[in-house]
Short mmCIF file of C-alpha atoms in Angstrom, two decimals:
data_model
loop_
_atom_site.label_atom_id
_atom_site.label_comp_id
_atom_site.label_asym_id
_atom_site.label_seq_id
_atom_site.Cartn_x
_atom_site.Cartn_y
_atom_site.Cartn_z
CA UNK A 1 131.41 125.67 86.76
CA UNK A 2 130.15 126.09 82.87
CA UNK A 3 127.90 123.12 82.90
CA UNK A 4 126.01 121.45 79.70
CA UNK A 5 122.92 119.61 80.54
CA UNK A 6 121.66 116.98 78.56
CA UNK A 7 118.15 115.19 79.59
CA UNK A 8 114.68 115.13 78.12
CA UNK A 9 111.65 114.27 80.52
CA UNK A 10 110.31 115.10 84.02
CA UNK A 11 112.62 113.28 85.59
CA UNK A 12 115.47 115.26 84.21
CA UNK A 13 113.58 118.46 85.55
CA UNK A 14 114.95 118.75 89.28
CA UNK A 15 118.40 117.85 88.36
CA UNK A 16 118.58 120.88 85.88
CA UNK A 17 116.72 123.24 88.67
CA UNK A 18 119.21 122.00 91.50
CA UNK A 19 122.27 123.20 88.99
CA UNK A 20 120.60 125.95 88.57
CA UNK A 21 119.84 126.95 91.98
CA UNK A 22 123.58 125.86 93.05
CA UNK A 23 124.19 129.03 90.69
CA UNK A 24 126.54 126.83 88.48
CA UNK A 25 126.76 128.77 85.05
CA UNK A 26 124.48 126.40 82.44
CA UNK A 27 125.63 127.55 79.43
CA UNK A 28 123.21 125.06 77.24
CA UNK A 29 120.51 122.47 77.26
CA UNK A 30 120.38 119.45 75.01
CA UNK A 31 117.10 117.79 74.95
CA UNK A 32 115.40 115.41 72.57
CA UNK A 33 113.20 116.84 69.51
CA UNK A 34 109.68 118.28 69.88
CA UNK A 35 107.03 115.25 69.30
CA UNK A 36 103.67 115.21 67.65
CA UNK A 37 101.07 114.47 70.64
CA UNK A 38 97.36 114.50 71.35
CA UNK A 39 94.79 114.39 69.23
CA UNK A 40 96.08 117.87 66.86
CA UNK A 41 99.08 116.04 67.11
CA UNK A 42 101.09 119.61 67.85
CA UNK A 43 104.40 119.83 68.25
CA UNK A 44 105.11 119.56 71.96
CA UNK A 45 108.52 120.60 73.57
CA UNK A 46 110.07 118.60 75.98
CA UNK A 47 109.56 119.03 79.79
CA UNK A 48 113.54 120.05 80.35
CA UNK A 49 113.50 122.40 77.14
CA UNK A 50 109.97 123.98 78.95
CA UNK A 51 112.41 124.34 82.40
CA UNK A 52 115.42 125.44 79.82
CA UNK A 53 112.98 128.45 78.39
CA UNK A 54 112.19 129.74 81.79
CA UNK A 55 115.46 130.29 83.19
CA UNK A 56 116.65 131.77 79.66
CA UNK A 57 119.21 128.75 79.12
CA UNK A 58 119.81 127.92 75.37
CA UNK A 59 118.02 124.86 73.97
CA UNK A 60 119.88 122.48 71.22
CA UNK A 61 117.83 119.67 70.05
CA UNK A 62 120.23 117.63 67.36
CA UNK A 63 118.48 114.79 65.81
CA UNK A 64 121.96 112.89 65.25
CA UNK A 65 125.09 113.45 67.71
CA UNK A 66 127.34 111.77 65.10
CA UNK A 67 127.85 114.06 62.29
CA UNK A 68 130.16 116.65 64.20
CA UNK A 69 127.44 119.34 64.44
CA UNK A 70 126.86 118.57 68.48
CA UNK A 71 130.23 118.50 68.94
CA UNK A 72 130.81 121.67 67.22
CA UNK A 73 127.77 123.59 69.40
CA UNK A 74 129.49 121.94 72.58
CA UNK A 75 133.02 123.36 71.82
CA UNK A 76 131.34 126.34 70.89
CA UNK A 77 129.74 126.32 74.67
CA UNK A 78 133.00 125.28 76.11
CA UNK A 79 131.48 123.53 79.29
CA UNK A 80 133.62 122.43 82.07
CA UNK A 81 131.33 119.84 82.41
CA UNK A 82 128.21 118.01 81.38
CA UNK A 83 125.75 116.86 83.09
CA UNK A 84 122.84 114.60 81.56
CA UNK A 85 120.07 112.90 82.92
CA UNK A 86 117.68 110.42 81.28
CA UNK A 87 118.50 112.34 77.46
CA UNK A 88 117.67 109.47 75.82
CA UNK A 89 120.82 109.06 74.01
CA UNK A 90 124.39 107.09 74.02
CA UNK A 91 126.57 110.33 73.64
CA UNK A 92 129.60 109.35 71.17
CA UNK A 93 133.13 109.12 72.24
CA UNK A 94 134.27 112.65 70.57
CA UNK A 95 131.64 114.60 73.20
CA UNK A 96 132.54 111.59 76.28
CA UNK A 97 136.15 113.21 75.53
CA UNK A 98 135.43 116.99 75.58
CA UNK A 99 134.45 118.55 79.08
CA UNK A 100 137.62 119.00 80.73
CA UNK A 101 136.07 117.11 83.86
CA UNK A 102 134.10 114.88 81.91
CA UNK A 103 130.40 113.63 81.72
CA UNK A 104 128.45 112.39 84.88
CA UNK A 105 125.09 110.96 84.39
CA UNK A 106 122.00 110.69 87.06
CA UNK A 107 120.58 106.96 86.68
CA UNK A 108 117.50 105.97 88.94
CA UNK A 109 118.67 102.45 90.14
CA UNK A 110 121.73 101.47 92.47
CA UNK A 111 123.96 100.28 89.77
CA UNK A 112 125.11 98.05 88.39
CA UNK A 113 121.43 96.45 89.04
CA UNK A 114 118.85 97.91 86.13
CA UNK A 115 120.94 99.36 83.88
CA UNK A 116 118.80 100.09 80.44
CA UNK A 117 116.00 102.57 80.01
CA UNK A 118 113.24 101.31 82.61
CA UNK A 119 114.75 101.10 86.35
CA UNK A 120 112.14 102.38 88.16
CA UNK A 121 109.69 100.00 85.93
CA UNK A 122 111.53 96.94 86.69
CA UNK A 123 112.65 97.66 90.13
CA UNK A 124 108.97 97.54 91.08
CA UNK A 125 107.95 94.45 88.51
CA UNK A 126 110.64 92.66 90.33
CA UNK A 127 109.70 93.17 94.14
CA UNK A 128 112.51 94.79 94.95
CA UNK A 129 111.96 96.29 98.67
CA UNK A 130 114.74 99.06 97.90
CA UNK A 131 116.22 101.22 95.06
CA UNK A 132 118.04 104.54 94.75
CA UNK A 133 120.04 106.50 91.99
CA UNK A 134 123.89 106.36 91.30
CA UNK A 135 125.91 109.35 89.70
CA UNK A 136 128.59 107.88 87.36
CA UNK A 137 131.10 109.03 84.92
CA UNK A 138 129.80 108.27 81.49
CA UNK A 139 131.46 105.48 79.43
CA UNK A 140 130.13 104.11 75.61
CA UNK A 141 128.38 100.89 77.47
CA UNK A 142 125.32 101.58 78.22
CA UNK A 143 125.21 102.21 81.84
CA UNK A 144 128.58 101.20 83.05
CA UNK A 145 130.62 104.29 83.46
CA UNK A 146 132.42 104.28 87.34
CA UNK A 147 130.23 105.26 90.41
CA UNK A 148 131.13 108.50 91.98
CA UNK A 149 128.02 108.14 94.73
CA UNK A 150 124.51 106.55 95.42
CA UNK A 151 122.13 107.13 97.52
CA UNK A 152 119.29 104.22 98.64
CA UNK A 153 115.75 104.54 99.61
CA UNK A 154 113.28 102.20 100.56
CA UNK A 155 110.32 101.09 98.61
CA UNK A 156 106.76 101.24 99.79
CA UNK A 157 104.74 98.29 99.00
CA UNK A 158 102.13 99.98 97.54
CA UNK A 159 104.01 102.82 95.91
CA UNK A 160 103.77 102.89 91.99
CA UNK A 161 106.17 103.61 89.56
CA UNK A 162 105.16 107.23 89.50
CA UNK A 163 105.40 107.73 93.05
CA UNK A 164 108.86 106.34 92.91
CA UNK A 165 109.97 108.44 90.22
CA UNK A 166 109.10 111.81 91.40
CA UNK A 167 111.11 110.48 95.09
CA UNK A 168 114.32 109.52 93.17
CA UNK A 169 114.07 112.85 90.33
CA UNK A 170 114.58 114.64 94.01
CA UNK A 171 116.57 112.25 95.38
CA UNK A 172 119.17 112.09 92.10
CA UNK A 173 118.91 115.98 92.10
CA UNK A 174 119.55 116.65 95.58
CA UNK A 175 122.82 113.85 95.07
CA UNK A 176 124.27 115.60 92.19
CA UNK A 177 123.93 118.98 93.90
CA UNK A 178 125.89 117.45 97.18
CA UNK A 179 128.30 116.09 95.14
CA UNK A 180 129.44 118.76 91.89
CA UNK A 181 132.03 120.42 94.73
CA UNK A 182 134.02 117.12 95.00
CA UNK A 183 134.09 117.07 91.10
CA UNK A 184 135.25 120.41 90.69
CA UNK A 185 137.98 120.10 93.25
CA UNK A 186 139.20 116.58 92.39
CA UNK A 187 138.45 115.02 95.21
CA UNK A 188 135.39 112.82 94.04
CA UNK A 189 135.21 109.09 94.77
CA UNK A 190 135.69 106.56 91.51
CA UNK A 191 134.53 103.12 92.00
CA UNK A 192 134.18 100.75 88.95
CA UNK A 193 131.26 98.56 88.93
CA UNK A 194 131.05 95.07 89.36
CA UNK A 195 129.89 93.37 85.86
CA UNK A 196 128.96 90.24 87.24
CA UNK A 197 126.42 92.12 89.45
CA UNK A 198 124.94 93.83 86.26
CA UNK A 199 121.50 93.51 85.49
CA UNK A 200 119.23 94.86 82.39
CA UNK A 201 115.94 97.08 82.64
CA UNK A 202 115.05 97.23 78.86
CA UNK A 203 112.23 99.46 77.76
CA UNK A 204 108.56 97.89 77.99
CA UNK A 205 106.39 95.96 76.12
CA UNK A 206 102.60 95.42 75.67
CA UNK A 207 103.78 91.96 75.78
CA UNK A 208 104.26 92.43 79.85
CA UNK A 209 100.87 93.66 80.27
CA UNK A 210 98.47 90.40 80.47
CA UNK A 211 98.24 89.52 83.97
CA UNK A 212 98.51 85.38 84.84
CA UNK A 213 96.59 84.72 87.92
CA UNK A 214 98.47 81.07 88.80
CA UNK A 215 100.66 83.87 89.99
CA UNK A 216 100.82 85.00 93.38
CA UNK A 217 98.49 88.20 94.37
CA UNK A 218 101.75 90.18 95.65
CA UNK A 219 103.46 89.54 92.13
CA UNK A 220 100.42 90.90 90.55
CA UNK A 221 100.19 93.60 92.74
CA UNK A 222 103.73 94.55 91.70
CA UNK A 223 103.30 94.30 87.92
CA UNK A 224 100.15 96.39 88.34
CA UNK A 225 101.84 99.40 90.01
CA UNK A 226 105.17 98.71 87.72
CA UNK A 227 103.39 99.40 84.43
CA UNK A 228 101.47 102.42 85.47
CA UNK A 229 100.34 104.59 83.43
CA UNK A 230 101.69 102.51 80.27
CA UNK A 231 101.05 99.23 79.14
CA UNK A 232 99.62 98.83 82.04
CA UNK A 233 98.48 95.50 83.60
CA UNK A 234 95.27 93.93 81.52
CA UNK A 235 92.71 91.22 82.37
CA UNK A 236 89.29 89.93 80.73
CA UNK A 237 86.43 91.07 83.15
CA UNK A 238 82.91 89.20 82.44
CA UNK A 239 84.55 89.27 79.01
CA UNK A 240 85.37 92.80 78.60
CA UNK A 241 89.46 93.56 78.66
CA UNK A 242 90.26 95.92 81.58
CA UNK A 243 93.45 98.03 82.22
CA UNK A 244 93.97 97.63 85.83
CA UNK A 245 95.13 100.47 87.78
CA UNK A 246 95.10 99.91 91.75
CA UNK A 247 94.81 96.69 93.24
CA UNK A 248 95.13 95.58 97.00
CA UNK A 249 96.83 92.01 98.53
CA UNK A 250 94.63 90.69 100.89
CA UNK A 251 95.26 88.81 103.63
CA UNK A 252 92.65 86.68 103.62
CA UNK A 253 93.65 83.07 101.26
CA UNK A 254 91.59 80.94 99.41
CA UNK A 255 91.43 77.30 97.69
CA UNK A 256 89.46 78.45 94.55
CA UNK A 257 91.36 77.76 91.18
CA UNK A 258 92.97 80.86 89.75
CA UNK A 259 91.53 83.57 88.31
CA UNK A 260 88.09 82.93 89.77
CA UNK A 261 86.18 86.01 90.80
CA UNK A 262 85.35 85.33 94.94
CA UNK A 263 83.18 88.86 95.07
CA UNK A 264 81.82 91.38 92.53
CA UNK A 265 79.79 93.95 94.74
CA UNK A 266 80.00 97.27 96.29
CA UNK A 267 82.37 95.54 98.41
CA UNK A 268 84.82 95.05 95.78
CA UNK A 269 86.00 92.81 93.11
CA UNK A 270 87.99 89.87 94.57
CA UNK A 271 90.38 87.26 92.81
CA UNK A 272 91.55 83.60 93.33
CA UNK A 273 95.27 84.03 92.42
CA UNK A 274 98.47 81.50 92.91
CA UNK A 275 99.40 80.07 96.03
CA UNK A 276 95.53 80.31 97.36
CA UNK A 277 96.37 83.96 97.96
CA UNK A 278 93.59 86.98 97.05
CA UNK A 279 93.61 89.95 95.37
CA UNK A 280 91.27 92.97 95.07
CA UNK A 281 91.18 94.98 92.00
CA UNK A 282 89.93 99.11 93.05
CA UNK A 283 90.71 100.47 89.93
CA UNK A 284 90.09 99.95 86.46
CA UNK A 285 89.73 101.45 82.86
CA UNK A 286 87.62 98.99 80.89
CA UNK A 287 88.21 98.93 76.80
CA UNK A 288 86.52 102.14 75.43
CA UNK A 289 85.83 103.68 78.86
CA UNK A 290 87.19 106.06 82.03
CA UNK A 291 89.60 104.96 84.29
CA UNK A 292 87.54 104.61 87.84
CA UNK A 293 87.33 102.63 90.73
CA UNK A 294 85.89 99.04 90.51
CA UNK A 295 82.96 99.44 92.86
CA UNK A 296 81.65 102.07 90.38
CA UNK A 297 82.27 99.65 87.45
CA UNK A 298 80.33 97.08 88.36
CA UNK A 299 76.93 98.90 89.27
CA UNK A 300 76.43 99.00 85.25
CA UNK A 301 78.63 96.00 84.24
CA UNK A 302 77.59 92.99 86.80
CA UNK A 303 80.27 90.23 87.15
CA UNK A 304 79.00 86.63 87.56
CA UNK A 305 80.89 85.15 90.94
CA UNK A 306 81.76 81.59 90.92
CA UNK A 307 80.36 79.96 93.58
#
């Protein structure tokens, strides 16, 4: 098939490779606009235009998909069919309309649960003990278009949200490789989803980053590895504010009041959280410094432990 392929970050990256590898003809590559970054703040292309460039596809980055120029690259391309994953934009009805086989999109949740632009975030925030990726046709509401197939996989406890998302960019790449024959020959599966299922994974916040220790240690432990590496979970340690980076549910449970420090030694940095449970921070970034373990931090910054 002539295939566009629409996406933007890393996650994007194996789904492009596996169409490429399937030796599908990609006639084109949308991907968002180079962004200012680092310190020089130099243009920096995108990781799918980076892929794009190696295999000697042709990159398109429109700032606006409304004005009839995409649509007049695109008919210029004449793609059977395109293919995006996490672009970054809602793609109007005129391009929805144009493949002759449509648009399918690779979305990291099991829709219709965490539709928006942070599933893997929220999955994790939430507790959830599995997730997956759905390919769907494409429809204007965000998220909504019919399933053609999903595939679920289990989540770790500990895993963070950028464990998970290199597992389902594989996962979602290896699905839409399995499954482009049935959409060529017709005989792909169409299964509307069920809105009263429907749940929203909106893009994050600083405001989601303060952590609330009347709250259990396991819900903790899940908002720290769901906002890695940004907002990240935050706390005030002997009155410095800490990003917090790994932290550990103990077993052991405690009737201190919340938030109390239990230890502050070599042997770690213990917590009174909700529910008498306890939780260990290992790694933190304190305000102005490295990101390192929290053994290491407290050799030169002593925390008091309530007694």
């Amino acid at each position: 098939m002539k295939i566009l392929f629409m996406g933007t970050p890393l996650f994007a990256v194996p789904s492009l490779e596996a169409l490429i590898a399937a030796g599908h003809q990609v006639v084109g590559v949308f991907s968002q606009p180079d962004k200012p970054k680092n310190r020089g703040m130099k243009l920096q292309p995108t990781p799918v235009k980076v892929c794009a460039q190696v295999h000697n596809i042709p990159v398109f980055q429109p700032t606006k998909l409304r004005d009839g120029t995409a649509l007049e690259t695109i008919r210029q391309l004449e793609p059977d069919l395109i293919v995006v994953a996490a672009y970054g934009r809602i793609l109007p009805q005129e391009i929805l309309d144009y493949p002759r086989l449509g648009c399918v999109n690779v979305h990291s949740s099991l829709l219709p649960k965490y539709r928006g632009a942070a599933p893997i975030h929220w999955a994790i925030l939430n507790g959830e003990q599995e997730t997956g990726v759905t390919l769907m046709h494409m429809a204007l509401a965000l998220d909504a278009g019919d399933i053609i197939a999903q595939r679920a996989t289990p989540i770790d406890p500990d895993e963070t949200v950028e464990e998970l998302h290199d597992r389902l960019a594989r996962l979602g790449a290896d699905l839409l490789a399995e499954t482009l024959p049935h959409l060529e020959d017709g005989t792909a599966t169409r299964t509307p989803q069920e809105e009263s299922q429907a749940t929203l994974a909106p893009m994050l916040s600083r405001a989601l980053s303060p952590m609330d220790f009347t709250r259990p240690a396991r819900a903790l432990h899940d908002q720290v590895r769901g906002l890695i590496p940004w907002p990240a979970a935050v706390t005030e340690l002997g009155g410095v504010r800490c990003k917090i980076f790994a932290t550990t549910v103990l077993e052991e449970t405690t009737g201190k009041v919340p938030g109390t420090v239990l230890q502050a030694d070599k042997k770690g940095l213990k917590l009174a959280c909700g529910e008498g449970t306890v939780l260990r921070i290992d790694q933190l970034q304190a305000d102005g410094g490295k990101r390192m373990a929290a053994a290491d931090y407290l050799r030169g910054h002593p925390i008091p432990v309530n007694e």
